[in-house]
Coordinates of C-alpha atoms in Angstrom, one line a residue:
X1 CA 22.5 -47.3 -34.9
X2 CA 25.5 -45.5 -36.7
X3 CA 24.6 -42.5 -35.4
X4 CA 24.1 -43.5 -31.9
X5 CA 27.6 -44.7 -32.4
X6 CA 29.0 -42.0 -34.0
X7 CA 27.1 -39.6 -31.2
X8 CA 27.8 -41.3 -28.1
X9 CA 31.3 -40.8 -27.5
X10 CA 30.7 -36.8 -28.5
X11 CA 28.2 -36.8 -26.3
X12 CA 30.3 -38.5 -23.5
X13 CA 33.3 -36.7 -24.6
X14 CA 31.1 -33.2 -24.4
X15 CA 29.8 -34.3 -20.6
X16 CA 33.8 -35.1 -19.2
X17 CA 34.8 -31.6 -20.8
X18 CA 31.8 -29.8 -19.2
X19 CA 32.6 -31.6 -16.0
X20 CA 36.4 -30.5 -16.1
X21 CA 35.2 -27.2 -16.9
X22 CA 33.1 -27.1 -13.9
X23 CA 35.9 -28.7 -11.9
X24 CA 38.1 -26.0 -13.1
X25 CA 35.5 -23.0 -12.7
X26 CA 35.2 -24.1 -9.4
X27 CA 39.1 -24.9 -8.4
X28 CA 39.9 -21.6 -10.1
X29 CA 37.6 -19.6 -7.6
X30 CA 38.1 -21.5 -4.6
X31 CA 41.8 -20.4 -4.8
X32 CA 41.4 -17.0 -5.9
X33 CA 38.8 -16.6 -2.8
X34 CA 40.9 -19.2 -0.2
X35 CA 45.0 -17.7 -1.6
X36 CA 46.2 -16.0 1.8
X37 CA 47.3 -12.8 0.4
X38 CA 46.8 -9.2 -0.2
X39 CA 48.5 -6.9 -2.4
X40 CA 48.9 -2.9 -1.6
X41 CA 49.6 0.2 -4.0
X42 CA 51.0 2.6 -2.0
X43 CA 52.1 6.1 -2.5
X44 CA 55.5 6.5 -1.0
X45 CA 56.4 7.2 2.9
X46 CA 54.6 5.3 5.1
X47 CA 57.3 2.0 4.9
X48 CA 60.5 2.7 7.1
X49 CA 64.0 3.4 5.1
X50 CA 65.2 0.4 7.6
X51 CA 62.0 -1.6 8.4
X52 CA 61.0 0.0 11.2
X53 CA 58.1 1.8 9.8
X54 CA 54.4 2.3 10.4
X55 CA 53.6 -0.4 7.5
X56 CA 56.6 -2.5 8.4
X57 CA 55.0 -2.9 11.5
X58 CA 51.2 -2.9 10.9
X59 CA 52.1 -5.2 7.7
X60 CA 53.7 -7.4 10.4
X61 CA 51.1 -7.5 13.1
X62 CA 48.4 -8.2 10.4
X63 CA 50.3 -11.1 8.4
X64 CA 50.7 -12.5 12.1
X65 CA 46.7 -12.1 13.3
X66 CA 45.0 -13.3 10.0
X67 CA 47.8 -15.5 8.3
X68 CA 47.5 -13.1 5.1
X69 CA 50.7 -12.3 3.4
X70 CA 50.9 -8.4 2.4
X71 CA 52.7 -8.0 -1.0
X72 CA 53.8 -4.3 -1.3
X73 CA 54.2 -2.2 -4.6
X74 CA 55.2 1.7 -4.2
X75 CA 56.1 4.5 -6.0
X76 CA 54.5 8.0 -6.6
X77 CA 50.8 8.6 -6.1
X78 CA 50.5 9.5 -10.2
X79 CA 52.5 6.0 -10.9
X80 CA 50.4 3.7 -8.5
X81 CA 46.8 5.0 -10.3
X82 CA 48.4 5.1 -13.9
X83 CA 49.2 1.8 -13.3
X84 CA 46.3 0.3 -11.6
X85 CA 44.6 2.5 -14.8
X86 CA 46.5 0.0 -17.0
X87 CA 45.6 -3.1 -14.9
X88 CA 41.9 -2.4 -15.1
X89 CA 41.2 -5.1 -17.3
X90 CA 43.3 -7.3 -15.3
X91 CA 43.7 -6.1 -12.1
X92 CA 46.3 -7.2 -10.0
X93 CA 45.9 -5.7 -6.4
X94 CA 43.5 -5.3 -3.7
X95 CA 44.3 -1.8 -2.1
X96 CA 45.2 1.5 -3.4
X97 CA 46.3 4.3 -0.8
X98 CA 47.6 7.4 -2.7
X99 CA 47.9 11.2 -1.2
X100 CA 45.1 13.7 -2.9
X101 CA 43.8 14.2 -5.3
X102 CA 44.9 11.2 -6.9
X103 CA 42.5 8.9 -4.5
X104 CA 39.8 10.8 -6.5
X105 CA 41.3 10.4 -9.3
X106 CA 41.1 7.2 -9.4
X107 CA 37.8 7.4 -8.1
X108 CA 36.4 9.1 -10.8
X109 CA 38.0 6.5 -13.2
X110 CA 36.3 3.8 -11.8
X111 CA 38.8 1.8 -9.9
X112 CA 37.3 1.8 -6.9
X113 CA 34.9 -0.1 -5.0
X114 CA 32.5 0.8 -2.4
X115 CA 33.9 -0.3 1.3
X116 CA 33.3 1.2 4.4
X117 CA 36.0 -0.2 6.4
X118 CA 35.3 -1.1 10.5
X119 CA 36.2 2.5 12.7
X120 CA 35.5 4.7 9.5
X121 CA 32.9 6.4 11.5
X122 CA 35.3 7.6 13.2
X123 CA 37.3 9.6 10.6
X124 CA 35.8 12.8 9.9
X125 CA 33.6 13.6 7.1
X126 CA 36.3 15.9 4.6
X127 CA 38.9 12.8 5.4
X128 CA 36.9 10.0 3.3
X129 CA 34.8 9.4 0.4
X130 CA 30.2 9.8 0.9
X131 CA 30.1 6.9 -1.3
X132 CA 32.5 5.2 1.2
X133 CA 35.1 4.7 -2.1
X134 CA 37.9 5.9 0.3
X135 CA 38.8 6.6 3.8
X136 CA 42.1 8.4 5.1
X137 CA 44.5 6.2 7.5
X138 CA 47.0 8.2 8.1
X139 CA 46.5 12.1 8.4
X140 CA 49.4 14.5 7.4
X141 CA 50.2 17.9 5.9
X142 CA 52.5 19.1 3.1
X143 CA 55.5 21.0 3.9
X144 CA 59.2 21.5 2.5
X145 CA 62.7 20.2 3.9
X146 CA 65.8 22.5 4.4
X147 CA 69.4 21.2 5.7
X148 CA 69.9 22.4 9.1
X149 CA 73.7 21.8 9.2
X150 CA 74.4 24.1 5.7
X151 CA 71.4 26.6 6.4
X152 CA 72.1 28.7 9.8
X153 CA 69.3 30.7 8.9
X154 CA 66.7 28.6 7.1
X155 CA 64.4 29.8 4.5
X156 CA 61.2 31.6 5.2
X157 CA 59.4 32.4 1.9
X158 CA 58.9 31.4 -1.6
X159 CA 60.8 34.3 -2.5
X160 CA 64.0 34.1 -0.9
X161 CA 64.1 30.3 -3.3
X162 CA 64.7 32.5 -5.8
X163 CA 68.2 33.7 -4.9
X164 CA 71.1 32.9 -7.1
X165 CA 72.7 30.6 -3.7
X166 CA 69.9 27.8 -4.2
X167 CA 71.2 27.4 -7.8
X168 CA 70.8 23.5 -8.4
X169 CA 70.2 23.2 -4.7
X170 CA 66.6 22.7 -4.8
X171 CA 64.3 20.0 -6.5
X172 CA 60.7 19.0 -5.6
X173 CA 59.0 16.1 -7.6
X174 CA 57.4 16.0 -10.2
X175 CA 53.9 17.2 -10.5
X176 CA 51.1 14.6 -11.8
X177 CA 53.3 12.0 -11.0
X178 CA 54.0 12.4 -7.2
X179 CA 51.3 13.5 -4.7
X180 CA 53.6 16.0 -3.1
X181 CA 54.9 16.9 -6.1
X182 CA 51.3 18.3 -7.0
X183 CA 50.6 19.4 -4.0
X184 CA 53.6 22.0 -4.9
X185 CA 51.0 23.4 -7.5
X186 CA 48.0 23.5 -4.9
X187 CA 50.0 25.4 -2.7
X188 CA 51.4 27.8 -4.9
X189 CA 48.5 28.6 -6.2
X190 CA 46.9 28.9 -3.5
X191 CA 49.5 31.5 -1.6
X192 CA 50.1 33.6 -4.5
X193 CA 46.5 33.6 -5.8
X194 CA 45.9 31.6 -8.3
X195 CA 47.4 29.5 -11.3
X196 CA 48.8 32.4 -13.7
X197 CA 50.6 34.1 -10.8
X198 CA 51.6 30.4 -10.0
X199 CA 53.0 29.6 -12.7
X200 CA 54.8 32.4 -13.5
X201 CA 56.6 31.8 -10.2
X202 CA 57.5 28.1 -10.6
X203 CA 58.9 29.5 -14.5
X204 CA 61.3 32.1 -12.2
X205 CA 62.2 29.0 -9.9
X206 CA 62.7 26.9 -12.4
X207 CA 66.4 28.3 -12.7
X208 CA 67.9 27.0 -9.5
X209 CA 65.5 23.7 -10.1
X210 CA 67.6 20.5 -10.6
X211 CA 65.1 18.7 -12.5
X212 CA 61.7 16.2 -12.0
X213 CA 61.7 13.3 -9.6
X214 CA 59.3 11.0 -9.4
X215 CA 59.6 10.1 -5.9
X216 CA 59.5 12.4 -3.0
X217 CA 60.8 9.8 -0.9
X218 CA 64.2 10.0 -2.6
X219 CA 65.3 13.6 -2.0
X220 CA 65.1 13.6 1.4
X221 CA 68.8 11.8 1.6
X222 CA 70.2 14.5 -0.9
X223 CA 69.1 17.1 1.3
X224 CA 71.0 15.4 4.4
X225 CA 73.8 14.9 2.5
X226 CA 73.8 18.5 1.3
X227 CA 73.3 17.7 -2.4
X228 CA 70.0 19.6 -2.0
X229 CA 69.6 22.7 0.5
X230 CA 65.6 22.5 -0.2
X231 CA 62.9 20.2 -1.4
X232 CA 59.5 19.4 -1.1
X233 CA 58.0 16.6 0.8
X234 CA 55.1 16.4 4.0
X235 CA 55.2 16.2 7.0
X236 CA 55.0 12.5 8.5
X237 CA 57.4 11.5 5.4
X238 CA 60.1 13.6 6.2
X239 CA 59.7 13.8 10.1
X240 CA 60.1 9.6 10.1
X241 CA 63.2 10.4 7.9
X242 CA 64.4 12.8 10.4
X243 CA 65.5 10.2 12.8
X244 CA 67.9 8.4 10.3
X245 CA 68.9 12.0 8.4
X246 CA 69.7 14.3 11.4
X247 CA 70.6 17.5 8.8
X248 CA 67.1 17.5 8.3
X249 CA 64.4 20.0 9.0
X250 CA 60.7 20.7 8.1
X251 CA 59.4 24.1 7.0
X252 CA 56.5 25.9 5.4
X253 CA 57.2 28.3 2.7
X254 CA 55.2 31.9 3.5
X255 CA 54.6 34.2 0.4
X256 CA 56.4 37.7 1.2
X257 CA 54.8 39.1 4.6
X258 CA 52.3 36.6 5.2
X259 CA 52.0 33.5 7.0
X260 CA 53.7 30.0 6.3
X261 CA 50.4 27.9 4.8
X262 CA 49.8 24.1 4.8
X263 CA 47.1 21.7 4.4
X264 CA 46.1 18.1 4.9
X265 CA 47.8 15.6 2.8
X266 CA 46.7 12.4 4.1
X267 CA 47.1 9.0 2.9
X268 CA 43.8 7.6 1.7
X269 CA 43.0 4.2 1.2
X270 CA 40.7 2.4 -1.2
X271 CA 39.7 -1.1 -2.2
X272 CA 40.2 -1.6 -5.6
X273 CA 37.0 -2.2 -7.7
X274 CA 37.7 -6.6 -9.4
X275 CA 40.2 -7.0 -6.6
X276 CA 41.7 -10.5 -6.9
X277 CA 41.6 -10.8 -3.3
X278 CA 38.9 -8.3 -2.5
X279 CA 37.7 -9.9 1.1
X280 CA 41.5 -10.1 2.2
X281 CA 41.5 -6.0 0.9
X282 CA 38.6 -5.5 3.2
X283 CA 40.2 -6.8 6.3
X284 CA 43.2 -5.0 5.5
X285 CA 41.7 -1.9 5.4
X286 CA 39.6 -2.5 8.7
X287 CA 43.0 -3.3 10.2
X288 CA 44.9 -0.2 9.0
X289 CA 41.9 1.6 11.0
X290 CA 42.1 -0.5 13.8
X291 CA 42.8 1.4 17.7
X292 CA 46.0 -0.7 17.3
X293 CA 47.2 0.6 14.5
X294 CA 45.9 3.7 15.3
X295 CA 47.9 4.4 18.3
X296 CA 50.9 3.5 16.7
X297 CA 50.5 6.2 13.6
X298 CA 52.4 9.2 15.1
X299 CA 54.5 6.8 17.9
X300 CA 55.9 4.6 14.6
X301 CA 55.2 6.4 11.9
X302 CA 55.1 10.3 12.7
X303 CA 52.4 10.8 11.4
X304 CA 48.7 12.1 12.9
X305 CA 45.8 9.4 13.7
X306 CA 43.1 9.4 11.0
X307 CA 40.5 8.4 13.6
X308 CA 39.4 11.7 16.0
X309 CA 38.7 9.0 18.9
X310 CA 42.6 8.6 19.2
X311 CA 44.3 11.1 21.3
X312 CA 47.9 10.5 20.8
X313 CA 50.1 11.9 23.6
X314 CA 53.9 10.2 22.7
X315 CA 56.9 12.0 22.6
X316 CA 56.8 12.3 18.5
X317 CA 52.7 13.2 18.6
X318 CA 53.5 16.6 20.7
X319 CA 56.4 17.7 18.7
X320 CA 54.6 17.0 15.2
X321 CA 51.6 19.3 16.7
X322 CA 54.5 21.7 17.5
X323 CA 55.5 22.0 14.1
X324 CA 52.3 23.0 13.1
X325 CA 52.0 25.7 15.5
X326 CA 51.8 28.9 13.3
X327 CA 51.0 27.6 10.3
X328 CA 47.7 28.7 8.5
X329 CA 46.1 25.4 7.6
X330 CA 43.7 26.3 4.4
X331 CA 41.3 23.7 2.5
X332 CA 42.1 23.2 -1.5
X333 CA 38.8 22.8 -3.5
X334 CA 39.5 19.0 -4.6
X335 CA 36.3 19.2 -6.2
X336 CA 38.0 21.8 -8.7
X337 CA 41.3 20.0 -8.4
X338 CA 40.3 16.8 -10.0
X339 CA 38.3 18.3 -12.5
X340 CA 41.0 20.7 -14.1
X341 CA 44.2 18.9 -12.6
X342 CA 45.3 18.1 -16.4
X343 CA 45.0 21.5 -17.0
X344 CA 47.2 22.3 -13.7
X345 CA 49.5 19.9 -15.1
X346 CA 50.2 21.5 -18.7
X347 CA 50.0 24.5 -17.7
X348 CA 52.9 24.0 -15.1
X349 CA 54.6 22.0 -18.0
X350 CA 54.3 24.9 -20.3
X351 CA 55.6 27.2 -17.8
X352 CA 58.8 25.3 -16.5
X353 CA 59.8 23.9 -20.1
X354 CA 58.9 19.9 -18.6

C-alpha cells in the first residue's frame, strides 16, 4: 500500500506533464503553421528607394489577398546565404532570392527545398533549378553606371577605366559578397579570356578603385551626385534608380575593339529548406509568378518578366529592350562558377590586395 501511495501521485504527476507536453507540442505547431507571416531574404534592388517599387507593390497586393504579413531582410546576395548558412540550425525565414551564382550556392549547401511554384512552367529551362530548388522572378542583366551630367562622352571600354581621370572615381562591390559585385569577375573574365588575364586587369584598376562595398544598391547615389563617375550595378537596379537619380546612365564595358558584353542576372527565388512558415513561402512564391505580378515587373520595377507568356509593351519595357540593343549577351558556365567561385574569390583578393 506504501508504494501505491508513494506511486500514485508520480504516476498522476507523470500523466498532467505528458498531457501539457502534448498540449504544448500541439499549441506550438498550430501557431507556427496558423502565424500569418512570411519572411524574405532578398538580394538588393528589387524594393523602391521611396516605396514605390516592384516588392513594395507585390508585397502590398499579397499582404492584402492572403492576410500574410511579408517581413523583409536585404542586403548583398553573399550576406543573405552566409546568413541563412548560419541560421541553418535555426532557421528564421521562408524565402531566399539572391542574383547568381549565389542561388546555387546555397543550393548546393543544402538550404533549399524543393518547390515548383504555380506558372514556373512558364519560365524557361536555364532560368530555374531541374530539381525545382529555384525559379527566376524577375529577369535582368548586369551592366555598369556612368554620370551623364560630368561625362559628355561616356566610357566605352575596360580600358579607358584605367586612365589617371577615374582616380577614386570608380568603385564596384565587393566580390563574394554582392551578386553584382561577382558578376564583375564573370564578366571580366569572360571578355578578356579568362581568370589570369582577369585578374591582372582588376590589379591595374585597382588604382583608381575607391574600395569594397557591400551593397550595389548604395553607389548608385554617389554616382548622381558625382562622388563616383563609374560603378557597377544591372540593369533593372539601376534603371528603377534612374527615375529618382537623373545623372544616371547604364552602360556595358567592351574590351578594346570588340563588342559591349552582358548576360542574365536575374533574381531567383527559393524556398528555404525548415522554413518556419514554409506553406506561407510557397504561396509567396506562386504570387511573385503570378500574370499580376508579372505584368507589373518591367512597368514597376524596370525589370524584364521571368515568365515568356508575358509580353510586356509599357513605356519602360521598350526602352529597357533598347538598351540592350548591341550588346552581345553570352552564357557564364555556372556549373564551373559554383564549383571554383572560392577560388575566383582569392584569387581576385590576391590580385587587388582585399
Amino acid at each position: 500500500m506504501r508504494t501505491h501511495a508513494l506511486n500514485q501521485p508520480l504516476a498522476v504527476l507523470g500523466a498532467l506533464s505528458l498531457a501539457a507536453l502534448t498540449l504544448t507540442a500541439c499549441g506550438g505547431t498550430s501557431a507556427a503553421s496558423d502565424e500569418k507571416v512570411v519572411t524574405v531574404y532578398s538580394a538588393d534592388g528589387l524594393k523602391g528607394e521611396n516605396g514605390d517599387g516592384w516588392y513594395d507593390k507585390v508585397f502590398k497586393e499579397f499582404e492584402k489577398e492572403t492576410g500574410i504579413k511579408v517581413k523583409y531582410v536585404e542586403g548583398g546576395s553573399g550576406e543573405m546565404v552566409q546568413r541563412a548558412v548560419r541560421e541553418k540550425s535555426n532557421t528564421q525565414a521562408d524565402v531566399l532570392v539572391t542574383l547568381p551564382p549565389f542561388i546555387q550556392q546555397a543550393d548546393a549547401k543544402g538550404l533549399l527545398a524543393a518547390y515548383e511554384p504555380k506558372g514556373a512552367d512558364q519560365v524557361d529551362a536555364a532560368d530555374k533549378a531541374p530539381d525545382a530548388k529555384w525559379t527566376s522572378v524577375v529577369n535582368n542583366y548586369f551592366g555598369f553606371i556612368y554620370n551623364k551630367k560630368r561625362l559628355a562622352d561616356p566610357p566605352r571600354t575596360w580600358e579607358e577605366l584605367l586612365d589617371p581621370a577615374y582616380k577614386e572615381k570608380i568603385q564596384y562591390s565587393t566580390p563574394g559578397v554582392a551578386g553584382d559585385g561577382t558578376a564583375v569577375l564573370i564578366k571580366a573574365m569572360h571578355d578578356f579570356g579568362g581568370k589570369e588575364p582577369a585578374m591582372e586587369y582588376l590589379k591595374r584598376l585597382q588604382a583608381n578603385n575607391v574600395g569594397p562595398s557591400a551593397s550595389t544598391g548604395k553607389l548608385a547615389p554617389k554616382v548622381d551626385k558625382g562622388e563616383l563617375l563609374v560603378a557597377n550595378g544591372d540593369v533593372q537596379m539601376n534603371y528603377a534608380q534612374s527615375k529618382d537619380m537623373p545623372n544616371l546612365a547604364i552602360w556595358f564595358p567592351a574590351k578594346g575593339d570588340g563588342k559591349p558584353t552582358s548576360f542574365a542576372l536575374p533574381y531567383a527565388a527559393g524556398l528555404l529548406a525548415k522554413a518556419p512558415h514554409s506553406e506561407n513561402g510557397k504561396k509567396l512564391l506562386d504570387f511573385l509568378l503570378s500574370e499580376t505580378a508579372q505584368r507589373d515587373v518591367s512597368a514597376v520595377g524596370g525589370g524584364f518578366a521571368a515568365r515568356k507568356d508575358i509580353k510586356a509593351t509599357d513605356a519602360n519595357a521598350t526602352e529597357l529592350n533598347g538598351l540592350l540593343e548591341g550588346v552581345e549577351i553570352f552564357e557564364p558556365d555556372w556549373a564551373d562558377i559554383g564549383t571554383n567561385l572560392d577560388t575566383y574569390i582569392d584569387a581576385w583578393k590576391t590580385a587587388t590586395g582585399s
